[in-house]
Coordinates of C-alpha atoms in Angstrom, one line a residue:
X1 CA 95.3 112.5 89.4
X2 CA 93.9 116.2 87.7
X3 CA 96.5 118.6 87.1
X4 CA 95.1 122.4 86.8
X5 CA 96.9 125.0 85.1
X6 CA 97.2 128.4 87.1
X7 CA 94.2 129.9 85.0
X8 CA 92.2 127.2 85.8
X9 CA 93.0 127.2 89.6
X10 CA 91.8 131.0 89.9
X11 CA 88.1 130.0 88.5
X12 CA 87.6 127.9 91.6
X13 CA 85.2 129.7 93.9
X14 CA 85.8 126.7 96.6
X15 CA 89.4 127.9 96.6
X16 CA 89.0 131.6 96.4
X17 CA 86.6 130.6 99.9
X18 CA 89.4 129.0 101.8
X19 CA 91.9 132.1 100.3
X20 CA 93.4 134.3 103.2
X21 CA 91.2 132.2 105.7
X22 CA 92.5 129.8 108.3
X23 CA 90.8 126.9 109.5
X24 CA 90.8 125.0 112.9
X25 CA 90.9 121.3 112.8
X26 CA 90.2 118.9 115.5
X27 CA 91.1 115.1 114.9
X28 CA 93.3 116.0 112.2
X29 CA 95.7 112.9 112.8
X30 CA 93.1 110.4 112.3
X31 CA 92.0 109.0 109.2
X32 CA 89.6 111.2 107.3
X33 CA 91.5 114.2 109.3
X34 CA 95.1 113.7 107.2
X35 CA 93.4 113.8 104.0
X36 CA 91.2 117.1 104.9
X37 CA 94.5 118.9 105.6
X38 CA 96.5 117.4 102.9
X39 CA 93.1 118.3 100.3
X40 CA 93.3 121.8 101.7
X41 CA 96.8 122.6 101.6
X42 CA 97.0 121.3 97.8
X43 CA 93.7 122.6 96.4
X44 CA 93.3 125.9 98.4
X45 CA 96.8 126.4 98.0
X46 CA 95.8 130.1 98.8
X47 CA 94.8 129.2 102.4
X48 CA 96.1 130.9 105.2
X49 CA 96.9 128.6 108.0
X50 CA 95.5 125.1 109.5
X51 CA 95.2 125.4 113.0
X52 CA 95.5 121.6 114.4
X53 CA 94.5 120.5 117.3
X54 CA 97.3 117.9 119.0
X55 CA 98.0 116.0 122.1
X56 CA 100.6 113.8 123.2
X57 CA 100.0 110.2 122.9
X58 CA 101.2 106.8 123.9
X59 CA 104.7 107.9 125.0
X60 CA 105.3 110.0 121.3
X61 CA 105.4 113.8 121.9
X62 CA 104.0 116.3 119.8
X63 CA 106.7 116.9 117.7
X64 CA 107.4 113.0 117.4
X65 CA 104.0 112.4 116.7
X66 CA 103.7 115.1 113.4
X67 CA 107.1 114.0 112.3
X68 CA 105.6 110.6 111.4
X69 CA 102.1 112.3 110.4
X70 CA 104.0 113.7 107.6
X71 CA 105.9 110.9 107.0
X72 CA 102.8 109.2 105.3
X73 CA 103.0 108.9 101.7
X74 CA 99.5 110.8 101.4
X75 CA 101.8 113.9 101.6
X76 CA 104.4 113.4 98.7
X77 CA 102.7 115.0 96.1
X78 CA 102.4 118.1 98.5
X79 CA 106.0 117.9 99.1
X80 CA 107.0 117.5 95.9
X81 CA 104.6 120.3 94.2
X82 CA 103.9 122.8 97.1
X83 CA 106.3 121.9 99.9
X84 CA 106.2 125.9 101.4
X85 CA 102.2 124.9 102.1
X86 CA 103.7 122.6 104.6
X87 CA 104.9 125.9 106.7
X88 CA 101.2 126.3 106.8
X89 CA 100.1 124.1 109.3
X90 CA 100.3 125.8 112.9
X91 CA 100.0 123.1 116.2
X92 CA 97.9 123.9 118.4
X93 CA 98.9 121.3 122.0
X94 CA 95.6 120.1 123.6
X95 CA 92.7 117.3 124.2
X96 CA 89.3 117.3 123.1
X97 CA 88.0 115.4 126.6
X98 CA 89.9 117.8 128.7
X99 CA 88.4 121.5 130.5
X100 CA 88.9 124.3 128.0
X101 CA 90.3 121.2 125.7
X102 CA 93.4 121.9 126.9
X103 CA 94.5 125.0 124.9
X104 CA 96.5 127.5 126.6
X105 CA 95.3 131.2 126.9
X106 CA 97.9 132.0 124.6
X107 CA 96.9 129.9 121.7
X108 CA 93.4 130.5 122.5
X109 CA 93.6 133.9 121.8
X110 CA 95.1 133.2 118.5
X111 CA 92.0 130.6 117.4
X112 CA 89.7 133.5 118.4
X113 CA 91.5 136.1 116.3
X114 CA 92.2 134.3 113.4
X115 CA 90.2 131.4 112.7
X116 CA 87.6 131.6 109.9
X117 CA 86.6 128.1 109.6
X118 CA 86.0 124.9 111.8
X119 CA 86.0 120.9 111.2
X120 CA 85.8 119.2 114.0
X121 CA 86.1 115.6 113.6
X122 CA 87.5 114.2 116.7
X123 CA 85.7 111.5 118.4
X124 CA 85.8 108.3 119.9
X125 CA 85.0 105.8 117.2
X126 CA 85.4 103.1 119.4
X127 CA 82.0 101.2 119.2
X128 CA 81.5 99.7 122.8
X129 CA 83.4 102.6 124.4
X130 CA 82.1 103.0 128.7
X131 CA 78.9 105.6 128.1
X132 CA 80.5 107.5 130.1
X133 CA 83.6 108.0 128.2
X134 CA 82.0 108.2 124.6
X135 CA 79.9 111.2 126.2
X136 CA 83.0 112.8 127.7
X137 CA 85.1 113.0 124.1
X138 CA 81.4 112.8 121.9
X139 CA 79.4 115.2 123.6
X140 CA 81.4 117.3 126.4
X141 CA 84.5 117.6 123.7
X142 CA 81.9 119.1 121.3
X143 CA 79.8 121.3 123.6
X144 CA 83.6 122.9 124.3
X145 CA 84.5 123.4 120.9
X146 CA 81.1 125.0 120.4
X147 CA 81.7 127.6 123.1
X148 CA 84.9 128.3 122.0
X149 CA 83.4 129.2 118.0
X150 CA 81.0 131.5 119.5
X151 CA 84.0 133.6 120.8
X152 CA 85.9 133.9 117.3
X153 CA 85.8 136.8 115.5
X154 CA 86.5 136.2 112.0
X155 CA 84.2 132.8 112.2
X156 CA 82.0 131.9 109.1
X157 CA 81.3 128.2 109.3
X158 CA 80.8 125.4 111.9
X159 CA 81.5 122.0 110.4
X160 CA 80.3 118.7 112.3
X161 CA 81.3 115.4 111.1
X162 CA 78.6 113.2 112.5
X163 CA 78.2 109.6 111.0
X164 CA 75.2 108.2 108.8
X165 CA 74.1 105.7 111.7
X166 CA 72.7 108.0 114.0
X167 CA 69.4 107.1 113.1
X168 CA 70.2 103.2 112.9
X169 CA 65.8 102.5 113.6
X170 CA 65.2 104.1 110.5
X171 CA 65.1 102.2 107.4
X172 CA 64.8 105.3 104.9
X173 CA 67.2 108.1 106.3
X174 CA 66.7 111.9 105.0
X175 CA 69.1 114.6 105.1
X176 CA 67.2 116.0 108.1
X177 CA 67.7 116.3 112.1
X178 CA 66.0 113.4 113.5
X179 CA 64.3 113.4 117.3
X180 CA 67.1 112.8 120.1
X181 CA 67.3 108.9 121.4
X182 CA 67.0 110.7 124.6
X183 CA 67.2 113.3 126.7
X184 CA 70.4 115.0 126.8
X185 CA 70.2 116.2 130.5
X186 CA 68.9 112.4 131.9
X187 CA 72.0 111.0 130.2
X188 CA 74.3 113.7 131.8
X189 CA 73.0 113.1 135.3
X190 CA 73.7 109.2 134.4
X191 CA 77.2 109.4 133.7
X192 CA 77.9 111.1 136.5
X193 CA 77.8 107.9 138.4
X194 CA 79.0 104.7 137.5
X195 CA 76.8 102.5 135.8
X196 CA 76.1 98.8 134.7
X197 CA 76.2 97.5 131.1
X198 CA 72.2 96.5 132.0
X199 CA 71.4 100.3 132.8
X200 CA 73.4 101.4 129.8
X201 CA 71.8 99.4 127.2
X202 CA 68.0 101.0 128.7
X203 CA 69.7 104.2 128.2
X204 CA 70.9 103.5 124.5
X205 CA 67.4 103.4 124.2
X206 CA 67.4 100.7 121.2
X207 CA 71.0 102.2 119.5
X208 CA 73.4 99.3 119.1
X209 CA 76.4 100.8 120.8
X210 CA 77.5 104.0 122.6
X211 CA 79.2 105.3 119.6
X212 CA 76.3 106.2 117.4
X213 CA 73.9 106.9 120.5
X214 CA 76.4 110.1 121.7
X215 CA 77.1 111.1 118.2
X216 CA 73.1 111.2 117.9
X217 CA 72.9 113.3 120.7
X218 CA 75.8 115.4 119.8
X219 CA 74.1 116.6 116.3
X220 CA 71.3 118.0 118.9
X221 CA 73.8 120.1 120.6
X222 CA 75.3 121.5 117.5
X223 CA 72.0 122.3 115.9
X224 CA 71.6 124.7 118.7
X225 CA 75.0 126.5 117.4
X226 CA 72.8 127.6 114.0
X227 CA 71.9 130.3 116.2
X228 CA 74.9 132.1 117.0
X229 CA 76.8 131.3 113.5
X230 CA 76.4 129.1 110.2
X231 CA 76.2 125.9 111.4
X232 CA 76.5 122.1 109.3
X233 CA 76.7 118.3 109.9
X234 CA 78.2 116.2 107.6
X235 CA 77.2 112.6 107.8
X236 CA 79.5 109.8 106.3
X237 CA 78.6 106.3 106.3
X238 CA 81.5 103.7 106.0
X239 CA 84.5 105.9 105.1
X240 CA 87.4 103.7 103.0
X241 CA 90.2 104.1 100.8
X242 CA 90.8 107.3 98.4
X243 CA 89.1 106.6 95.3
X244 CA 90.7 109.3 93.0
X245 CA 93.6 112.2 94.5
X246 CA 96.1 112.5 96.0
X247 CA 96.9 108.7 95.6
X248 CA 94.2 106.3 94.6
X249 CA 93.7 103.2 97.1
X250 CA 95.5 105.0 100.1
X251 CA 94.1 103.7 103.6
X252 CA 95.6 105.0 106.6
X253 CA 94.2 102.0 109.0
X254 CA 92.0 98.9 109.1
X255 CA 88.6 99.9 110.9
X256 CA 85.0 100.4 109.4
X257 CA 85.0 97.8 106.2
X258 CA 88.5 97.5 105.5
X259 CA 89.4 94.6 108.6
X260 CA 86.2 92.2 108.1
X261 CA 86.5 92.1 104.4
X262 CA 90.4 91.3 104.2
X263 CA 90.1 88.7 106.9
X264 CA 87.3 87.0 104.5
X265 CA 89.5 87.6 101.3
X266 CA 92.7 86.2 103.3
X267 CA 90.8 83.1 104.0
X268 CA 90.5 83.6 108.1
X269 CA 87.2 84.6 108.1
X270 CA 84.3 82.4 106.6
X271 CA 81.4 83.8 108.0
X272 CA 79.1 87.0 108.0
X273 CA 76.2 87.8 110.2
X274 CA 73.7 89.3 108.0
X275 CA 72.4 89.0 104.2
X276 CA 74.6 89.2 100.8
X277 CA 71.7 91.4 99.1
X278 CA 72.0 93.7 101.9
X279 CA 73.5 97.2 101.3
X280 CA 77.1 97.8 102.2
X281 CA 77.2 101.8 102.1
X282 CA 80.8 102.7 101.5
X283 CA 82.3 106.1 100.9
X284 CA 85.8 106.8 99.4
X285 CA 87.8 108.8 102.1
X286 CA 88.4 111.7 99.8
X287 CA 84.5 112.2 98.9
X288 CA 84.1 112.8 102.4
X289 CA 86.9 115.3 102.4
X290 CA 85.6 117.2 99.3
X291 CA 82.2 117.0 100.4
X292 CA 83.8 119.0 103.4
X293 CA 85.5 121.2 101.9
X294 CA 82.7 122.5 99.4
X295 CA 79.9 122.4 101.5
X296 CA 81.9 125.0 104.2
X297 CA 82.9 127.4 101.0
X298 CA 78.9 127.3 99.6
X299 CA 77.3 128.0 103.4
X300 CA 80.2 129.7 105.0
X301 CA 78.8 133.2 106.0
X302 CA 75.6 132.3 105.1
X303 CA 72.5 133.6 107.2
X304 CA 70.0 131.1 107.7
X305 CA 67.9 129.8 110.5
X306 CA 68.0 125.9 108.3
X307 CA 70.7 123.9 109.7
X308 CA 72.1 122.0 106.7
X309 CA 72.7 117.9 107.0
X310 CA 74.6 116.5 104.3
X311 CA 74.7 112.5 104.1
X312 CA 77.8 111.2 102.4
X313 CA 76.4 108.2 101.8
X314 CA 76.0 106.0 98.6
X315 CA 73.2 103.6 99.3
X316 CA 70.4 105.6 97.9
X317 CA 71.9 106.5 94.1
X318 CA 74.5 103.7 93.7
X319 CA 74.0 100.9 95.9
X320 CA 76.9 98.3 96.7
X321 CA 75.4 94.3 97.9
X322 CA 77.8 92.7 100.1
X323 CA 77.6 89.9 98.3
X324 CA 79.1 91.7 95.6
X325 CA 81.8 93.5 97.8
X326 CA 83.1 90.5 99.5
X327 CA 83.4 88.9 96.3
X328 CA 85.0 91.5 94.2
X329 CA 87.6 91.4 97.7
X330 CA 88.3 87.4 97.6
X331 CA 88.6 87.8 93.4
X332 CA 91.7 90.2 93.9
X333 CA 93.0 87.9 96.6
X334 CA 92.9 84.8 94.2
X335 CA 94.3 86.5 91.7
X336 CA 97.1 88.0 93.6
X337 CA 97.6 85.0 95.9
X338 CA 97.6 87.0 98.8
X339 CA 95.3 84.6 100.7
X340 CA 97.0 82.7 103.6
X341 CA 93.8 80.0 103.6
X342 CA 93.0 78.5 100.9
X343 CA 89.5 78.7 99.2
X344 CA 89.3 81.9 100.3
X345 CA 86.0 82.7 98.3
X346 CA 84.2 79.8 100.4
X347 CA 82.4 82.1 103.1
X348 CA 78.8 81.9 103.8
X349 CA 76.3 84.7 105.2
X350 CA 73.6 83.7 108.0
X351 CA 70.9 85.8 109.8
X352 CA 71.6 83.0 112.4
X353 CA 74.0 83.7 115.4
X354 CA 73.8 79.7 116.2
X355 CA 75.2 79.1 112.5
X356 CA 78.0 81.9 112.3
X357 CA 79.5 80.5 116.0
X358 CA 79.1 77.4 114.6
X359 CA 80.8 78.0 111.3
X360 CA 83.5 80.8 113.4
X361 CA 84.3 77.2 115.3
X362 CA 84.2 74.6 112.5
X363 CA 85.8 76.8 109.7
X364 CA 87.9 79.3 111.5
X365 CA 89.2 78.2 115.2
X366 CA 90.0 74.9 114.1
X367 CA 91.7 75.1 111.2
X368 CA 93.7 77.9 113.3
X369 CA 94.6 75.2 115.8
X370 CA 95.5 72.8 112.7
X371 CA 97.6 75.6 111.3
X372 CA 99.6 76.6 114.6
X373 CA 100.4 73.1 115.1
X374 CA 101.8 72.8 112.0
X375 CA 104.0 75.8 112.5
X376 CA 105.3 74.8 115.8
X377 CA 106.0 71.5 114.4
X378 CA 108.2 73.4 111.6
X379 CA 110.0 75.3 114.5
X380 CA 107.9 78.5 113.5
X381 CA 106.0 80.5 116.1
X382 CA 102.0 79.9 116.1
X383 CA 100.4 83.1 114.8
X384 CA 96.7 82.0 114.0
X385 CA 94.9 81.4 116.9
X386 CA 95.9 84.4 118.2
X387 CA 95.0 85.9 114.6
X388 CA 91.5 84.5 115.3
X389 CA 90.9 86.2 118.4
X390 CA 90.7 89.5 116.5
X391 CA 89.2 88.4 113.4
X392 CA 86.0 86.8 115.6
X393 CA 85.8 90.0 117.8
X394 CA 86.0 92.1 114.5
X395 CA 82.8 89.9 113.0
X396 CA 80.8 90.2 116.1
X397 CA 81.9 93.8 116.2
X398 CA 80.2 94.9 112.8
X399 CA 77.6 92.2 113.4
X400 CA 74.8 94.9 113.8
X401 CA 75.8 96.8 110.5
X402 CA 75.9 93.5 108.4
X403 CA 72.9 92.2 109.3
X404 CA 70.7 95.8 108.8
X405 CA 70.3 97.7 105.2
X406 CA 69.7 101.3 105.3
X407 CA 69.0 103.8 102.6
X408 CA 70.5 106.7 103.2
X409 CA 69.6 109.8 101.0
X410 CA 72.1 111.8 99.6
X411 CA 70.2 114.4 97.1
X412 CA 71.5 117.5 99.0
X413 CA 74.9 116.1 98.7
X414 CA 74.5 115.6 94.8
X415 CA 72.5 118.8 94.3
X416 CA 75.7 120.8 95.8
X417 CA 77.8 119.0 93.5
X418 CA 75.5 119.7 90.2
X419 CA 76.0 123.5 90.9
X420 CA 79.8 123.9 91.4
X421 CA 81.9 124.8 88.2
X422 CA 83.2 122.3 85.9
X423 CA 86.7 123.1 87.9
X424 CA 85.5 122.4 90.8
X425 CA 84.1 119.3 90.0
X426 CA 86.9 118.1 88.7
X427 CA 88.9 119.3 92.4
X428 CA 86.3 117.9 94.5
X429 CA 84.4 114.9 92.9
X430 CA 81.9 113.9 95.7
X431 CA 78.9 112.6 94.0
X432 CA 78.6 109.1 95.1
X433 CA 76.4 107.9 92.1
X434 CA 80.0 108.4 90.1
X435 CA 81.8 105.6 91.7
X436 CA 82.6 102.4 89.5
X437 CA 82.4 99.6 92.3
X438 CA 84.8 97.2 90.5
X439 CA 87.4 99.5 90.0
X440 CA 87.4 100.9 93.4
X441 CA 87.4 97.7 95.3
X442 CA 90.6 96.8 93.0
X443 CA 92.1 100.3 93.7
X444 CA 91.2 99.5 97.3
X445 CA 92.5 96.2 97.7
X446 CA 96.0 97.2 96.5
X447 CA 95.9 100.0 99.1
X448 CA 95.2 97.7 101.8
X449 CA 98.3 95.3 100.4
X450 CA 100.6 98.0 99.8
X451 CA 99.6 100.3 102.6
X452 CA 98.5 98.5 105.8
X453 CA 100.2 95.1 105.2
X454 CA 103.4 96.9 103.4
X455 CA 103.8 94.5 100.3
X456 CA 104.9 95.8 97.3

């Protein structure tokens, strides 16, 4: 953990940018959003306010949700060292997918009068959400937020969190805006009506799912905003556990690479659709948060015709192969005896779907039936067949990404990091070339056991 004296902290130009300013964050209760908030409150201690869009969810009130939010170990150092900064969070009741974001006139006035920075990370990340739903949240939600940003009197920067997989039709992806996958007006007209799965596939025009498709369209909506105010796009790849601060290995959910790699390490998953030599483009969640904070400071208030895109990725400068990634996971599982089925290091890659299905049947489903039969015999409830439903669903969900390999350039990110002062480099590490994958994955595995499985 980096510890800086007061004199050193005063030399942070990034922290100075945020001093006295207020930030509006959407998606703040999510995995990435939590880290944004912790990093801003801790590393930019003189920030004025963080306005946080939040809605009631699954029967939990807003007050109940925020209490649970701050109970996360992620906020421990903030509570211990700068507890007063927690009072800088201002909740804005609302919803990204209802008219005017569901924000009251009173709260909208507060935002319009006070916000200098917007970090927009709210989105549906479900890969195969119905197109109309993905459009409503990812596209229309962003459109409403952009309209609100143009009314803000102190606004200096709008940061949109996209995904590195908006351009999966290219093997080399640079930090530029590529042509949209479809005509936005025509897609808008289509989603007004009920459309079949076959019609959806035609509209997607080669994109693997509705998530990457709508995020690609949204980038072009965001690009139009550059004519009104400084705007940037950050494209993270596969976001994984914290590398450095505030807790090495902290992880908040099973999404992305976490679920499928852990199933392999537990021995309940035995096959990956793809190639061991393909690149898995991981990026630590704190690196994403640091990049967003730094890029906001470097571009805030800057008058420019250029829309800057930052690819927050590792494949071009520090590539990690799938075989190495999953091999390290299984080695760690064997070392800590955290597997469920013997020989977790016996797994295979295949480029044939029929072989993938055969391996799943012979080495996942049949063993699951045997294990559950044994559990019934000894008086325990069956669990492995139910678990296999989740395992196979995850394997097929990630199949497109594990069966392709991309080189995603991050030159602009690395150049910006190189330009930082030594203090800011310490406080906001975000150069993926510096990651030691063996060390990182070991911490990642510990984080899964500790924060997701709740094991000591």
